[in-house]
Amino acid sequence: MRTLCHGTDKLYNTTDKVFLVVECRECKLIRLYPWPEADEIHQYYPENYWYDPGGDTADRLAEFWRRFVLRDHVRFVRRALESCEGTAPVLDVGCGGGLFLRELNLPQNQIVGLDFSVNAASVAWSSNGVPVACGALPRAPFRPGSFRTITMFHVLEHLYDPSAYLNAAHRLLQPDGRLVVQVPNAASWQFLLFGENWNGLDIPRHLIDFKEQDLVNLLDYCGFEVVRRKHFSLRDNPAGLATTLALGLDPMSRRIRGVQDAPRTKLMKDLAYFALVLASIPLTMLEAACRCGASIMIEAKRKA
């Protein structure tokens, strides 16, 4: 393997340990090295790693924006649902606070979330009315063929064995079901331009940095065939570039790192970050049009 770059946790400052980002010389897969031990990695995930809006003006504006940009994901999944028969539930793996499932606007008995965090599950229930189970997908208490669609937004890159999750999804989907996955794209212009400073690496939480073909190959290996691909995410691509350019303005990073700002200062920083996100949209749309967007979203179905 060859070393591409190195870095530590710049986003949340959970550690000062330095990791390498390496590429296999044979298969070209990019990954973190060394991988954190299983009893170590949990410390890199802050307790409030998901989004839970507060009550001040800045948080209300952030909540409105998050709901607006999630429409991109919602439209993609709703189109996938058109290919599925019946009213079996949609399962969102790594659902966090449950906002995406809420925005799908389906009956409560047709949505289910899954997350490791009990606190995230509590927020999903209390804030968004989403039923959530806690645990890992390969050991989740669901019957085979239970779901018409399973979504995994920014999940696979965090896993030691992403194939275990995809195999579980294959088992849990109904025969005409759809799988929707999204990961950062290590073949993006942003990674080429910014290297170790690219927000999409998210050292040390991202264990594998997928290129599009890596993900397609993995899906094929786990019994799926690709139906659609999308290289632009209004929620993720512009915000990722904005965070790469001005990490100190990122609202989630500031909150988790415990930055104490006066309400007026917090609002000004949030507005500056929002302006930078808006300014990032044209470039991120251009890179996506060239199939080099900072994220890749794929709809897949079970092979016949």
XYZ file of C-alpha atoms in Angstrom:
304
model
C 0.000 0.000 0.000
C 1.040 3.610 -0.447
C 0.361 6.557 1.837
C -1.786 9.336 0.371
C -1.906 11.649 3.385
C -2.185 11.711 7.151
C -4.257 13.537 9.700
C -6.111 13.569 12.996
C -9.588 14.538 14.186
C -9.801 18.144 13.051
C -13.599 18.238 13.084
C -14.412 17.322 16.685
C -10.985 17.158 18.417
C -11.755 13.812 20.062
C -8.096 12.761 19.752
C -4.678 14.057 18.709
C -3.626 10.625 17.456
C -2.358 10.724 13.850
C -3.692 8.265 11.276
C -2.640 7.550 7.700
C -4.905 7.419 4.662
C -3.523 4.677 2.426
C -4.321 3.142 -0.958
C -3.914 -0.533 -1.828
C -1.497 -0.813 -4.765
C -3.487 -3.713 -6.246
C -7.199 -2.957 -5.785
C -6.801 0.847 -5.253
C -9.152 0.857 -2.273
C -8.478 3.811 0.042
C -8.757 3.337 3.802
C -7.659 4.555 7.195
C -4.498 3.029 8.670
C -4.301 1.735 11.271
C -7.942 1.019 11.966
C -8.894 1.918 15.551
C -9.542 -1.072 17.792
C -13.189 -1.915 18.448
C -12.887 -0.812 22.090
C -11.274 2.457 21.000
C -13.417 3.730 18.159
C -16.445 4.639 20.280
C -14.489 7.504 21.877
C -14.294 9.215 18.466
C -18.096 9.552 18.343
C -19.309 12.340 20.665
C -22.530 11.697 22.567
C -24.325 14.440 20.619
C -22.951 13.342 17.221
C -26.391 13.656 15.587
C -28.342 16.880 15.084
C -30.886 18.014 17.676
C -32.038 21.614 17.190
C -32.088 24.055 20.066
C -34.516 26.893 20.544
C -32.568 29.988 19.534
C -32.841 31.862 16.248
C -29.752 30.285 14.703
C -30.961 26.762 15.492
C -34.430 27.468 14.080
C -32.845 28.727 10.861
C -30.576 25.657 10.733
C -33.572 23.348 11.197
C -35.432 25.056 8.332
C -32.387 24.710 6.071
C -31.849 21.042 6.952
C -35.457 20.229 6.112
C -35.153 22.126 2.816
C -31.972 20.382 1.636
C -33.256 16.966 2.724
C -35.802 17.211 -0.084
C -32.987 16.056 -2.361
C -32.737 12.762 -0.459
C -36.500 12.490 -0.086
C -37.111 12.807 -3.839
C -34.471 10.170 -4.586
C -36.011 7.686 -2.157
C -39.599 8.387 -3.181
C -38.673 7.527 -6.756
C -37.172 4.258 -5.507
C -40.395 3.526 -3.620
C -42.364 3.753 -6.861
C -40.737 0.483 -7.941
C -41.843 -1.365 -4.796
C -45.191 -3.031 -4.252
C -47.182 -2.974 -1.032
C -46.842 -0.882 2.097
C -43.977 -2.590 3.907
C -41.923 -0.147 5.988
C -38.892 1.897 4.980
C -35.840 1.287 7.189
C -33.276 4.069 7.615
C -30.007 2.656 8.973
C -28.013 5.208 10.975
C -31.105 7.382 11.292
C -29.767 9.727 13.996
C -32.546 12.086 15.067
C -34.969 10.707 12.471
C -35.526 13.885 10.447
C -35.199 12.136 7.072
C -37.888 9.574 7.896
C -40.148 12.332 9.148
C -39.703 14.227 5.880
C -40.712 11.143 3.855
C -44.211 11.907 5.148
C -45.290 8.260 5.371
C -47.599 6.768 8.016
C -45.773 5.937 11.228
C -46.264 2.199 10.687
C -44.342 2.489 7.387
C -41.121 3.989 8.779
C -38.486 2.476 11.070
C -35.112 3.845 12.135
C -32.029 1.989 13.339
C -29.148 3.586 15.218
C -26.468 2.648 17.737
C -27.269 5.583 20.018
C -30.045 5.361 22.601
C -29.992 9.157 22.889
C -30.426 9.565 19.128
C -33.347 7.129 19.235
C -34.908 9.204 22.001
C -34.614 12.378 19.901
C -36.130 10.579 16.888
C -39.119 9.479 18.960
C -39.677 12.720 20.861
C -38.841 15.321 18.184
C -39.845 13.589 14.953
C -42.273 10.830 15.917
C -40.069 8.116 14.378
C -39.945 4.594 15.895
C -36.311 3.541 16.268
C -34.540 0.311 17.237
C -30.998 0.379 18.613
C -28.225 -1.901 17.401
C -26.331 -3.164 14.353
C -28.163 -4.151 11.170
C -26.753 -7.728 10.925
C -28.192 -8.446 14.390
C -31.340 -6.314 14.183
C -34.602 -7.995 15.270
C -36.336 -7.929 11.872
C -37.776 -10.785 9.822
C -36.412 -11.513 6.327
C -38.289 -9.633 3.616
C -39.651 -7.049 6.083
C -38.844 -3.867 4.141
C -39.597 -2.405 0.734
C -36.692 0.057 0.935
C -33.596 0.299 3.122
C -31.530 3.492 3.196
C -27.963 3.983 4.435
C -26.831 7.598 4.200
C -23.154 7.933 5.173
C -23.021 4.609 7.012
C -20.836 2.200 5.033
C -17.658 4.280 5.351
C -17.857 3.942 9.153
C -17.939 0.124 9.196
C -15.209 -2.462 9.680
C -17.210 -4.849 7.458
C -19.646 -3.002 5.170
C -20.444 -6.240 3.331
C -22.103 -7.561 6.518
C -24.570 -4.651 6.409
C -25.234 -5.082 2.686
C -25.780 -8.820 3.103
C -28.211 -8.102 5.939
C -30.026 -5.557 3.755
C -30.271 -8.137 0.963
C -31.913 -10.557 3.409
C -34.307 -7.980 4.902
C -35.574 -6.527 1.622
C -38.680 -7.858 -0.070
C -38.000 -9.354 -3.550
C -38.717 -6.118 -5.447
C -37.258 -3.931 -2.698
C -34.736 -1.160 -3.159
C -31.521 -0.259 -1.366
C -30.344 3.371 -1.309
C -26.788 4.043 -0.130
C -24.711 7.217 -0.025
C -21.012 7.665 0.765
C -18.404 10.399 0.297
C -16.672 10.048 -3.055
C -12.884 9.657 -2.811
C -12.658 10.277 -6.561
C -14.089 13.787 -6.153
C -12.463 17.039 -7.153
C -12.609 18.101 -3.512
C -10.351 15.247 -2.382
C -7.955 15.926 -5.265
C -7.828 19.634 -4.368
C -7.705 19.519 -0.571
C -6.201 16.123 0.295
C -6.024 15.517 4.034
C -8.033 18.700 4.685
C -11.054 17.390 2.772
C -13.998 17.117 5.133
C -15.115 13.877 3.459
C -12.193 11.950 4.982
C -13.520 12.625 8.500
C -10.489 11.048 10.183
C -10.686 8.822 12.264
C -14.392 7.951 11.909
C -14.270 6.973 8.230
C -12.537 3.619 7.951
C -12.992 3.192 4.182
C -12.959 5.967 1.572
C -14.979 4.694 -1.367
C -14.625 5.676 -4.972
C -17.725 5.110 -7.085
C -16.464 1.885 -8.650
C -15.476 0.528 -5.228
C -19.067 0.896 -4.082
C -20.487 -0.591 -7.272
C -18.166 -3.592 -6.948
C -19.141 -4.121 -3.315
C -22.846 -3.976 -4.124
C -22.346 -6.497 -6.929
C -20.441 -8.814 -4.576
C -23.341 -8.653 -2.081
C -25.998 -9.537 -4.657
C -27.197 -6.113 -5.832
C -27.305 -4.417 -9.214
C -27.220 -0.657 -9.639
C -30.375 1.069 -10.877
C -29.478 4.770 -10.540
C -26.539 6.947 -9.502
C -26.429 10.559 -8.323
C -23.272 12.609 -7.753
C -24.809 15.691 -6.158
C -26.407 16.130 -2.753
C -27.733 19.552 -1.841
C -27.445 18.618 1.833
C -23.907 17.235 1.781
C -21.776 18.514 -1.104
C -21.922 22.308 -0.570
C -21.790 21.985 3.230
C -18.830 19.620 2.956
C -16.925 22.137 0.857
C -17.827 24.972 3.229
C -16.531 22.985 6.214
C -13.342 22.126 4.335
C -12.737 25.823 3.611
C -13.748 27.198 7.026
C -13.793 24.464 9.655
C -14.033 26.985 12.470
C -17.437 28.139 11.222
C -19.065 24.689 11.038
C -21.998 24.822 13.512
C -21.932 21.117 14.423
C -18.172 21.178 14.964
C -18.430 24.255 17.186
C -21.220 22.714 19.233
C -19.448 19.393 19.800
C -16.097 21.058 20.566
C -17.875 23.164 23.173
C -17.134 26.558 21.624
C -18.826 29.141 23.858
C -20.092 32.111 21.863
C -22.456 34.878 22.819
C -25.834 34.500 21.033
C -25.055 37.352 18.647
C -21.612 35.927 17.811
C -23.071 32.456 17.299
C -25.697 33.844 14.943
C -23.076 35.792 12.948
C -20.873 32.706 12.587
C -23.851 30.609 11.512
C -24.850 33.195 8.916
C -21.267 33.377 7.610
C -21.199 29.591 7.304
C -24.579 29.602 5.543
C -23.300 32.210 3.060
C -20.266 30.037 2.362
C -22.513 27.007 1.790
C -24.572 28.991 -0.744
C -21.398 30.178 -2.474
C -20.205 26.557 -2.707
C -23.259 25.339 -4.621
C -22.091 26.291 -8.170
C -18.720 24.528 -7.856
C -20.237 21.421 -6.280
C -22.851 21.260 -9.024
C -20.110 21.555 -11.650
C -18.032 18.729 -10.167
C -21.155 16.577 -9.912
C -21.996 17.253 -13.570
C -18.538 15.880 -14.386
C -19.324 12.765 -12.278
C -16.744 13.861 -9.709
C -19.095 15.067 -6.975
C -18.101 14.875 -3.314
C -20.728 12.215 -2.636
C -22.210 9.320 -4.552
C -25.798 8.114 -4.001
C -26.894 4.811 -5.515
C -30.214 3.020 -5.832
C -29.784 -0.740 -6.166
C -32.037 -3.784 -6.348
C -31.533 -7.443 -5.634
C -30.179 -9.402 -8.565
C -32.705 -11.613 -10.301
